[in-house]
Amino acid sequence: MSNTIYLSNYKSSIGVLKIYSTHKGLCYLALPKTKLVETQKWFNKYYFTNNIKKSNIKNKLIHLELKNYFKGIKKKFTNSFDLRGTPFQIKVWNELLKIPFSKVISYKQLANNVKNKNAFRAVGSANGKNPIPIIIPCHRVINHNGKLGGYSGRLSIKKYLLELEKNVK
């Protein structure tokens, strides 16, 4: 089994995204202004490696899908994942994948969806630790009062992504 992480950069309308994958699939997507030290800590914790090699070929599909997403053509991503986190985090991230394109739900609704109605703060925390934002659409979760709430990649990016999706026919 390979412990190599494949890295490529994708220039998007929100800035440069750093895409990381393993032989199993997409494992991390760093939004613009994500500090390298955060990324390194992530890989040290979950993948026990710093063996990172540049490879546009390994990430070719996600480049195409991101291009089409930002053009408003792609509504669903088809990449495989290599997710690492706690069982609860992975449960939350899998639930995020069920949120329809251009729709939003509240943290409370997300807690209900993972069968833990009082865990809206815990789902908020898991949401914030999502290693593959945009593709696993944590930006589609908002406060129950309709306000955007937080976003690890900055609220301006969350707002941009929600507007982008809202304007796609």
Short mmCIF file of C-alpha atoms in Angstrom, two decimals:
data_model
loop_
_atom_site.label_atom_id
_atom_site.label_comp_id
_atom_site.label_asym_id
_atom_site.label_seq_id
_atom_site.Cartn_x
_atom_site.Cartn_y
_atom_site.Cartn_z
CA MET A 1 0.00 0.00 0.00
CA SER A 2 1.38 3.38 -1.01
CA ASN A 3 1.69 6.15 1.54
CA THR A 4 2.19 8.80 -1.13
CA ILE A 5 0.01 11.90 -1.18
CA TYR A 6 -0.47 13.46 -4.61
CA LEU A 7 -0.74 17.25 -4.77
CA SER A 8 -1.92 19.55 -7.50
CA ASN A 9 -3.04 23.16 -7.59
CA TYR A 10 -6.28 24.32 -9.15
CA LYS A 11 -6.83 27.99 -9.92
CA SER A 12 -10.49 28.73 -9.23
CA SER A 13 -12.65 31.82 -9.04
CA ILE A 14 -12.10 31.89 -5.26
CA GLY A 15 -8.33 31.47 -5.50
CA VAL A 16 -5.87 28.60 -5.70
CA LEU A 17 -7.10 25.32 -4.26
CA LYS A 18 -4.58 22.68 -3.24
CA ILE A 19 -5.86 19.20 -4.01
CA TYR A 20 -4.45 16.18 -2.22
CA SER A 21 -5.25 12.56 -2.97
CA THR A 22 -4.02 9.08 -2.21
CA HIS A 23 -4.26 5.91 -4.26
CA LYS A 24 -7.76 5.48 -2.69
CA GLY A 25 -9.09 8.92 -3.60
CA LEU A 26 -9.39 12.57 -2.68
CA CYS A 27 -8.33 13.17 0.92
CA TYR A 28 -7.85 16.91 1.45
CA LEU A 29 -8.69 20.14 -0.30
CA ALA A 30 -7.00 23.25 1.02
CA LEU A 31 -8.92 26.44 0.39
CA PRO A 32 -7.07 29.67 -0.38
CA LYS A 33 -5.14 31.02 2.60
CA THR A 34 -5.01 27.62 4.33
CA LYS A 35 -1.67 27.59 6.10
CA LEU A 36 0.78 24.89 5.08
CA VAL A 37 1.37 24.06 8.73
CA GLU A 38 -2.35 23.14 9.09
CA THR A 39 -2.10 20.81 6.11
CA GLN A 40 1.09 19.21 7.43
CA LYS A 41 -0.51 18.64 10.84
CA TRP A 42 -3.49 16.97 9.13
CA PHE A 43 -1.30 14.55 7.19
CA ASN A 44 0.88 13.79 10.20
CA LYS A 45 -2.21 12.99 12.28
CA TYR A 46 -4.23 10.95 9.81
CA TYR A 47 -1.84 9.67 7.17
CA PHE A 48 1.44 9.49 9.11
CA THR A 49 3.35 10.81 6.13
CA ASN A 50 4.84 13.89 4.57
CA ASN A 51 5.57 12.00 1.35
CA ILE A 52 3.84 14.50 -0.94
CA LYS A 53 4.47 14.46 -4.69
CA LYS A 54 3.12 16.85 -7.30
CA SER A 55 0.85 15.10 -9.78
CA ASN A 56 -1.74 16.72 -12.01
CA ILE A 57 -2.43 13.33 -13.58
CA LYS A 58 -3.59 11.72 -10.31
CA ASN A 59 -5.98 14.64 -9.72
CA LYS A 60 -7.15 15.06 -13.32
CA LEU A 61 -10.82 14.11 -12.62
CA ILE A 62 -11.21 16.52 -9.71
CA HIS A 63 -9.67 19.32 -11.81
CA LEU A 64 -12.29 18.72 -14.49
CA GLU A 65 -15.13 18.49 -11.99
CA LEU A 66 -14.05 21.66 -10.16
CA LYS A 67 -13.78 23.50 -13.48
CA ASN A 68 -17.33 22.47 -14.35
CA TYR A 69 -18.60 23.26 -10.83
CA PHE A 70 -17.25 26.81 -10.96
CA LYS A 71 -18.73 27.23 -14.46
CA GLY A 72 -22.10 26.16 -13.10
CA ILE A 73 -22.18 22.97 -15.15
CA LYS A 74 -21.40 20.33 -12.51
CA LYS A 75 -23.84 19.79 -9.66
CA LYS A 76 -22.44 16.57 -8.22
CA PHE A 77 -18.90 15.31 -7.78
CA THR A 78 -18.03 11.69 -8.57
CA ASN A 79 -14.59 11.38 -6.96
CA SER A 80 -13.77 8.59 -4.58
CA PHE A 81 -12.55 9.63 -1.14
CA ASP A 82 -9.96 8.55 1.37
CA LEU A 83 -11.57 10.11 4.43
CA ARG A 84 -9.90 10.10 7.82
CA GLY A 85 -11.44 11.36 11.03
CA THR A 86 -13.45 10.11 13.98
CA PRO A 87 -16.42 7.85 13.27
CA PHE A 88 -18.75 10.73 14.21
CA GLN A 89 -16.99 13.17 11.87
CA ILE A 90 -17.15 10.72 8.98
CA LYS A 91 -20.85 10.15 9.69
CA VAL A 92 -21.45 13.92 9.54
CA TRP A 93 -19.38 14.30 6.34
CA ASN A 94 -21.32 11.49 4.68
CA GLU A 95 -24.55 13.22 5.67
CA LEU A 96 -23.28 16.47 4.10
CA LEU A 97 -23.00 14.63 0.78
CA LYS A 98 -26.79 14.12 0.87
CA ILE A 99 -27.58 17.87 0.87
CA PRO A 100 -28.92 18.67 -2.60
CA PHE A 101 -27.10 21.14 -4.80
CA SER A 102 -28.13 24.76 -4.06
CA LYS A 103 -30.07 23.77 -0.93
CA VAL A 104 -29.18 24.60 2.65
CA ILE A 105 -29.95 22.97 5.97
CA SER A 106 -29.38 24.11 9.55
CA TYR A 107 -26.89 22.68 12.00
CA LYS A 108 -29.90 21.50 14.03
CA GLN A 109 -31.32 19.69 11.00
CA LEU A 110 -27.91 18.13 10.34
CA ALA A 111 -27.83 16.90 13.96
CA ASN A 112 -31.28 15.35 13.44
CA ASN A 113 -30.09 13.74 10.23
CA VAL A 114 -27.22 12.00 12.06
CA LYS A 115 -29.75 10.80 14.67
CA ASN A 116 -28.36 12.99 17.44
CA LYS A 117 -30.81 15.89 17.76
CA ASN A 118 -28.97 17.66 20.58
CA ALA A 119 -25.56 17.50 18.95
CA PHE A 120 -25.80 20.60 16.78
CA ARG A 121 -22.58 21.99 18.26
CA ALA A 122 -20.80 18.69 17.68
CA VAL A 123 -22.00 18.55 14.07
CA GLY A 124 -20.87 22.17 13.70
CA SER A 125 -17.42 21.16 14.92
CA ALA A 126 -17.31 18.15 12.58
CA ASN A 127 -18.53 20.37 9.75
CA GLY A 128 -15.68 22.79 10.43
CA LYS A 129 -13.14 19.97 10.30
CA ASN A 130 -14.32 18.73 6.91
CA PRO A 131 -11.10 18.00 4.99
CA ILE A 132 -12.72 18.28 1.56
CA PRO A 133 -14.79 21.48 1.48
CA ILE A 134 -16.79 22.31 -1.65
CA ILE A 135 -16.82 18.64 -2.73
CA ILE A 136 -18.25 17.59 0.64
CA PRO A 137 -20.56 20.61 0.81
CA CYS A 138 -20.18 21.92 4.35
CA HIS A 139 -20.93 25.39 2.96
CA ARG A 140 -24.59 24.31 2.63
CA VAL A 141 -25.08 24.29 6.41
CA ILE A 142 -26.33 27.50 8.01
CA ASN A 143 -27.72 28.66 11.35
CA HIS A 144 -31.38 27.91 12.11
CA ASN A 145 -32.13 31.66 11.92
CA GLY A 146 -30.98 31.77 8.28
CA LYS A 147 -27.62 33.43 8.96
CA LEU A 148 -24.55 31.88 7.37
CA GLY A 149 -22.71 30.90 10.54
CA GLY A 150 -19.04 30.01 10.30
CA TYR A 151 -16.89 28.61 7.54
CA SER A 152 -13.31 27.44 7.85
CA GLY A 153 -12.47 29.00 4.49
CA ARG A 154 -13.90 32.46 5.35
CA LEU A 155 -17.53 33.55 5.18
CA SER A 156 -16.94 35.39 1.91
CA ILE A 157 -16.14 32.04 0.24
CA LYS A 158 -19.21 30.38 1.79
CA LYS A 159 -21.39 33.20 0.53
CA TYR A 160 -19.79 33.00 -2.92
CA LEU A 161 -20.37 29.23 -3.18
CA LEU A 162 -24.01 29.51 -2.09
CA GLU A 163 -24.62 32.31 -4.62
CA LEU A 164 -22.87 30.35 -7.35
CA GLU A 165 -25.12 27.34 -6.72
CA LYS A 166 -28.27 29.45 -6.39
CA ASN A 167 -27.67 30.97 -9.82
CA VAL A 168 -27.24 27.63 -11.62
CA LYS A 169 -30.35 26.54 -13.52
#
